[in-house]
Amino acid sequence: MKIISTVVGIVLFILFFGFALKNTQEVDLHLFLNYELRGPLVLLLLAFFVAGAALGVLALTPSIVRQRREAMRQKTMIATLQAAALQVNRAPDSVNAQQ
Protein backbone atom coordinates (compact mmCIF):
# COMPACT_ATOMS: atom_id res chain seq x y z
CA MET A 1 0.00 0.00 0.00
CA LYS A 2 2.88 2.36 0.78
CA ILE A 3 4.35 1.72 -2.67
CA ILE A 4 1.04 2.60 -4.33
CA SER A 5 0.72 5.87 -2.39
CA THR A 6 4.34 6.75 -3.25
CA VAL A 7 3.73 6.09 -6.95
CA VAL A 8 0.52 8.15 -6.89
CA GLY A 9 2.37 10.97 -5.13
CA ILE A 10 5.15 10.94 -7.72
CA VAL A 11 2.66 10.94 -10.60
CA LEU A 12 0.73 13.86 -9.06
CA PHE A 13 3.95 15.78 -8.49
CA ILE A 14 4.97 15.30 -12.14
CA LEU A 15 1.52 16.41 -13.33
CA PHE A 16 1.52 19.52 -11.15
CA PHE A 17 5.11 20.34 -12.07
CA GLY A 18 4.21 20.08 -15.77
CA PHE A 19 1.19 22.32 -15.13
CA ALA A 20 3.48 24.86 -13.46
CA LEU A 21 5.93 24.81 -16.38
CA LYS A 22 3.10 25.34 -18.89
CA ASN A 23 1.58 28.30 -16.98
CA THR A 24 4.43 30.70 -16.33
CA GLN A 25 2.92 33.64 -18.25
CA GLU A 26 2.24 36.89 -16.41
CA VAL A 27 -1.35 37.55 -15.40
CA ASP A 28 -3.12 40.56 -13.93
CA LEU A 29 -5.44 40.07 -11.02
CA HIS A 30 -7.77 43.02 -10.54
CA LEU A 31 -8.91 43.46 -6.95
CA PHE A 32 -11.15 45.98 -5.24
CA LEU A 33 -10.29 49.68 -4.96
CA ASN A 34 -8.35 49.59 -8.26
CA TYR A 35 -5.66 47.40 -6.72
CA GLU A 36 -3.90 45.19 -9.23
CA LEU A 37 -1.71 42.19 -8.55
CA ARG A 38 0.64 40.99 -11.27
CA GLY A 39 2.60 37.75 -11.31
CA PRO A 40 3.00 34.30 -12.85
CA LEU A 41 -0.27 32.36 -13.02
CA VAL A 42 1.07 29.32 -11.20
CA LEU A 43 2.35 31.40 -8.27
CA LEU A 44 -0.98 33.21 -7.91
CA LEU A 45 -2.83 29.89 -7.98
CA LEU A 46 -0.46 28.47 -5.35
CA ALA A 47 -0.86 31.54 -3.14
CA PHE A 48 -4.66 31.36 -3.26
CA PHE A 49 -4.61 27.61 -2.64
CA VAL A 50 -2.42 28.08 0.45
CA ALA A 51 -4.63 30.95 1.67
CA GLY A 52 -7.75 28.80 1.21
CA ALA A 53 -6.19 25.88 3.08
CA ALA A 54 -5.16 28.17 5.94
CA LEU A 55 -8.67 29.63 6.17
CA GLY A 56 -10.10 26.11 6.18
CA VAL A 57 -7.87 25.10 9.08
CA LEU A 58 -8.83 28.26 10.98
CA ALA A 59 -12.51 27.53 10.38
CA LEU A 60 -12.12 24.00 11.80
CA THR A 61 -10.14 25.05 14.87
CA PRO A 62 -13.13 25.83 17.17
CA SER A 63 -14.80 22.47 16.53
CA ILE A 64 -11.53 20.58 17.02
CA VAL A 65 -10.92 22.36 20.33
CA ARG A 66 -14.51 21.62 21.40
CA GLN A 67 -14.12 17.93 20.53
CA ARG A 68 -10.84 17.65 22.44
CA ARG A 69 -12.37 19.35 25.48
CA GLU A 70 -15.32 16.94 25.38
CA ALA A 71 -12.98 13.95 25.03
CA MET A 72 -11.01 15.08 28.09
CA ARG A 73 -14.25 15.54 30.03
CA GLN A 74 -15.34 12.02 29.09
CA LYS A 75 -11.96 10.55 30.07
CA THR A 76 -12.24 12.24 33.46
CA MET A 77 -15.75 10.86 33.89
CA ILE A 78 -14.58 7.34 32.99
CA ALA A 79 -11.74 7.55 35.51
CA THR A 80 -14.16 8.78 38.18
CA LEU A 81 -16.63 5.98 37.46
CA GLN A 82 -13.87 3.35 37.48
CA ALA A 83 -12.62 4.63 40.83
CA ALA A 84 -16.17 4.52 42.22
CA ALA A 85 -16.63 0.99 40.89
CA LEU A 86 -13.43 -0.11 42.62
CA GLN A 87 -14.66 1.40 45.89
CA VAL A 88 -17.99 -0.44 45.56
CA ASN A 89 -16.23 -3.73 44.79
CA ARG A 90 -13.92 -3.37 47.78
CA ALA A 91 -16.68 -2.44 50.24
CA PRO A 92 -18.29 -5.88 50.41
CA ASP A 93 -14.91 -7.49 51.19
CA SER A 94 -14.46 -5.32 54.27
CA VAL A 95 -18.06 -6.00 55.34
CA ASN A 96 -17.53 -9.77 54.98
CA ALA A 97 -14.27 -9.57 56.93
CA GLN A 98 -16.01 -7.94 59.91
CA GLN A 99 -18.67 -10.68 60.11
Backbone as JSON, one array per atom type, in Angstrom:
{
  "sequence": "MKIISTVVGIVLFILFFGFALKNTQEVDLHLFLNYELRGPLVLLLLAFFVAGAALGVLALTPSIVRQRREAMRQKTMIATLQAAALQVNRAPDSVNAQQ",
  "N": [[0.82, -1.19, 0.0], [2.0, 1.21, 0.73], [3.78, 1.56, -1.33], [2.07, 2.02, -3.48], [0.86, 4.45, -2.75], [3.13, 6.07, -2.78], [3.85, 5.96, -5.49], [1.55, 7.14, -6.63], [1.79, 9.68, -5.49], [4.18, 10.56, -6.68], [3.41, 10.61, -9.39], [1.37, 12.56, -9.29], [2.91, 14.76, -8.49], [4.57, 15.08, -10.75], [2.62, 15.7, -12.67], [1.57, 18.14, -11.63], [3.9, 19.67, -11.62], [4.44, 19.78, -14.35], [2.16, 21.23, -15.11], [2.77, 23.64, -13.84], [5.05, 24.42, -15.28], [3.93, 24.89, -17.76], [2.33, 27.09, -17.34], [3.52, 29.72, -16.93], [3.18, 32.31, -17.71], [2.68, 35.87, -17.35], [0.08, 37.26, -15.4], [-2.69, 39.44, -14.77], [-4.3, 40.36, -11.87], [-7.18, 41.75, -10.91], [-8.23, 43.54, -8.23], [-10.33, 44.82, -5.57], [-10.93, 48.38, -5.15], [-9.32, 49.43, -7.17], [-6.92, 48.05, -7.04], [-4.22, 46.19, -8.22], [-2.79, 43.09, -8.92], [0.07, 41.54, -10.04], [1.62, 38.79, -11.56], [3.21, 35.53, -12.07], [1.0, 33.02, -13.32], [0.9, 30.45, -12.1], [2.08, 30.89, -9.61], [0.28, 32.68, -8.44], [-1.99, 31.04, -8.33], [-1.03, 29.07, -6.56], [-0.61, 30.64, -4.27], [-3.25, 31.43, -3.63], [-4.37, 28.94, -3.2], [-2.96, 28.08, -0.92], [-3.76, 30.09, 0.87], [-6.5, 29.53, 1.0], [-6.45, 26.96, 2.13], [-5.34, 27.56, 4.62], [-7.34, 29.22, 5.69], [-9.37, 27.32, 5.83], [-8.38, 25.57, 7.79], [-8.34, 27.33, 9.96], [-11.08, 27.74, 10.2], [-11.93, 25.25, 11.08], [-10.77, 25.0, 13.56], [-12.21, 25.86, 16.02], [-14.17, 23.78, 16.33], [-12.56, 21.52, 16.56], [-11.16, 22.06, 18.92], [-13.31, 22.07, 20.69], [-14.16, 19.4, 20.48], [-11.9, 18.06, 21.51], [-11.91, 19.04, 24.12], [-14.31, 17.94, 25.04], [-13.67, 15.22, 24.83], [-11.65, 15.02, 26.77], [-13.19, 15.61, 29.02], [-14.88, 13.41, 29.05], [-13.01, 11.35, 29.44], [-12.17, 11.96, 32.02], [-14.56, 11.54, 33.38], [-14.88, 8.78, 32.98], [-12.65, 7.81, 34.39], [-13.38, 8.63, 36.95], [-15.74, 7.13, 37.35], [-14.67, 4.54, 37.19], [-13.04, 4.53, 39.43], [-14.97, 4.81, 41.41], [-16.35, 2.42, 41.01], [-14.41, 0.58, 41.78], [-14.26, 1.19, 44.5], [-16.81, 0.4, 45.32], [-16.67, -2.33, 44.79], [-14.72, -3.1, 46.58], [-15.84, -2.59, 49.03], [-17.78, -4.62, 49.9], [-15.98, -6.69, 50.59], [-14.69, -5.77, 52.9], [-16.87, -5.65, 54.58], [-17.64, -8.34, 54.75], [-15.36, -9.32, 56.0], [-15.56, -8.3, 58.57], [-17.69, -9.69, 59.64]],
  "CA": [[0.0, 0.0, 0.0], [2.88, 2.36, 0.78], [4.35, 1.72, -2.67], [1.04, 2.6, -4.33], [0.72, 5.87, -2.39], [4.34, 6.75, -3.25], [3.73, 6.09, -6.95], [0.52, 8.15, -6.89], [2.37, 10.97, -5.13], [5.15, 10.94, -7.72], [2.66, 10.94, -10.6], [0.73, 13.86, -9.06], [3.95, 15.78, -8.49], [4.97, 15.3, -12.14], [1.52, 16.41, -13.33], [1.52, 19.52, -11.15], [5.11, 20.34, -12.07], [4.21, 20.08, -15.77], [1.19, 22.32, -15.13], [3.48, 24.86, -13.46], [5.93, 24.81, -16.38], [3.1, 25.34, -18.89], [1.58, 28.3, -16.98], [4.43, 30.7, -16.33], [2.92, 33.64, -18.25], [2.24, 36.89, -16.41], [-1.35, 37.55, -15.4], [-3.12, 40.56, -13.93], [-5.44, 40.07, -11.02], [-7.77, 43.02, -10.54], [-8.91, 43.46, -6.95], [-11.15, 45.98, -5.24], [-10.29, 49.68, -4.96], [-8.35, 49.59, -8.26], [-5.66, 47.4, -6.72], [-3.9, 45.19, -9.23], [-1.71, 42.19, -8.55], [0.64, 40.99, -11.27], [2.6, 37.75, -11.31], [3.0, 34.3, -12.85], [-0.27, 32.36, -13.02], [1.07, 29.32, -11.2], [2.35, 31.4, -8.27], [-0.98, 33.21, -7.91], [-2.83, 29.89, -7.98], [-0.46, 28.47, -5.35], [-0.86, 31.54, -3.14], [-4.66, 31.36, -3.26], [-4.61, 27.61, -2.64], [-2.42, 28.08, 0.45], [-4.63, 30.95, 1.67], [-7.75, 28.8, 1.21], [-6.19, 25.88, 3.08], [-5.16, 28.17, 5.94], [-8.67, 29.63, 6.17], [-10.1, 26.11, 6.18], [-7.87, 25.1, 9.08], [-8.83, 28.26, 10.98], [-12.51, 27.53, 10.38], [-12.12, 24.0, 11.8], [-10.14, 25.05, 14.87], [-13.13, 25.83, 17.17], [-14.8, 22.47, 16.53], [-11.53, 20.58, 17.02], [-10.92, 22.36, 20.33], [-14.51, 21.62, 21.4], [-14.12, 17.93, 20.53], [-10.84, 17.65, 22.44], [-12.37, 19.35, 25.48], [-15.32, 16.94, 25.38], [-12.98, 13.95, 25.03], [-11.01, 15.08, 28.09], [-14.25, 15.54, 30.03], [-15.34, 12.02, 29.09], [-11.96, 10.55, 30.07], [-12.24, 12.24, 33.46], [-15.75, 10.86, 33.89], [-14.58, 7.34, 32.99], [-11.74, 7.55, 35.51], [-14.16, 8.78, 38.18], [-16.63, 5.98, 37.46], [-13.87, 3.35, 37.48], [-12.62, 4.63, 40.83], [-16.17, 4.52, 42.22], [-16.63, 0.99, 40.89], [-13.43, -0.11, 42.62], [-14.66, 1.4, 45.89], [-17.99, -0.44, 45.56], [-16.23, -3.73, 44.79], [-13.92, -3.37, 47.78], [-16.68, -2.44, 50.24], [-18.29, -5.88, 50.41], [-14.91, -7.49, 51.19], [-14.46, -5.32, 54.27], [-18.06, -6.0, 55.34], [-17.53, -9.77, 54.98], [-14.27, -9.57, 56.93], [-16.01, -7.94, 59.91], [-18.67, -10.68, 60.11]],
  "C": [[0.87, 1.26, 0.0], [3.5, 2.63, -0.59], [3.34, 2.4, -3.59], [0.89, 4.09, -4.02], [1.95, 6.67, -2.83], [4.27, 6.98, -4.75], [2.7, 7.16, -7.31], [1.05, 9.54, -6.57], [3.36, 11.47, -6.17], [4.44, 11.36, -8.99], [1.98, 12.31, -10.45], [1.75, 14.99, -9.07], [4.38, 16.1, -9.92], [3.89, 16.06, -12.9], [1.47, 17.88, -12.91], [2.76, 20.31, -11.57], [4.99, 20.71, -13.55], [3.21, 21.22, -15.93], [1.88, 23.64, -14.82], [4.38, 25.34, -14.59], [5.14, 25.37, -17.56], [2.43, 26.69, -18.6], [2.46, 29.32, -16.28], [4.17, 32.11, -16.83], [2.42, 34.58, -17.16], [0.74, 37.1, -16.54], [-1.6, 38.74, -14.48], [-4.34, 40.12, -13.15], [-5.97, 41.4, -10.5], [-8.6, 42.82, -9.27], [-9.74, 44.71, -6.73], [-10.29, 47.22, -5.06], [-9.15, 49.9, -5.95], [-6.97, 49.04, -7.92], [-5.43, 46.28, -7.72], [-2.68, 44.39, -8.78], [-1.22, 41.52, -9.82], [1.7, 39.96, -10.91], [2.33, 36.53, -12.17], [1.72, 33.58, -12.37], [-0.11, 31.27, -11.98], [1.34, 29.79, -9.77], [1.09, 31.99, -7.64], [-1.92, 32.08, -7.51], [-2.34, 29.23, -6.69], [-0.76, 29.33, -4.13], [-2.32, 31.46, -2.7], [-5.03, 29.99, -2.72], [-4.15, 27.55, -1.19], [-3.31, 28.93, 1.36], [-5.95, 30.24, 1.97], [-7.57, 27.67, 2.21], [-6.03, 26.43, 4.49], [-6.5, 28.62, 6.51], [-9.52, 28.43, 6.56], [-9.68, 25.56, 7.53], [-8.36, 26.01, 10.2], [-10.32, 28.07, 11.24], [-12.79, 26.26, 11.18], [-11.61, 24.04, 13.24], [-11.13, 25.05, 16.03], [-13.77, 24.46, 17.4], [-13.79, 21.43, 17.0], [-11.25, 20.8, 18.51], [-12.09, 21.87, 21.17], [-14.51, 20.1, 21.54], [-13.06, 17.44, 21.49], [-11.25, 17.9, 23.89], [-13.4, 18.32, 25.93], [-14.68, 15.57, 25.62], [-12.28, 13.92, 26.38], [-12.04, 14.97, 29.2], [-14.75, 14.1, 30.16], [-14.29, 11.1, 29.72], [-11.96, 10.73, 31.58], [-13.43, 11.52, 34.08], [-15.53, 9.36, 33.96], [-13.67, 7.0, 34.16], [-12.49, 7.65, 36.84], [-15.07, 7.58, 38.4], [-15.86, 4.69, 37.78], [-13.41, 3.37, 38.94], [-13.79, 4.32, 41.75], [-16.5, 3.04, 42.16], [-15.65, 0.18, 41.72], [-13.79, 0.02, 44.09], [-15.86, 0.51, 46.24], [-17.59, -1.9, 45.64], [-15.43, -4.07, 46.05], [-14.77, -3.33, 49.05], [-17.24, -3.76, 50.73], [-17.22, -6.76, 51.05], [-14.67, -7.06, 52.63], [-15.66, -5.66, 55.17], [-18.02, -7.48, 55.68], [-16.43, -10.1, 55.98], [-14.69, -9.27, 58.36], [-16.97, -9.0, 60.47], [-17.95, -11.92, 60.44]]
}
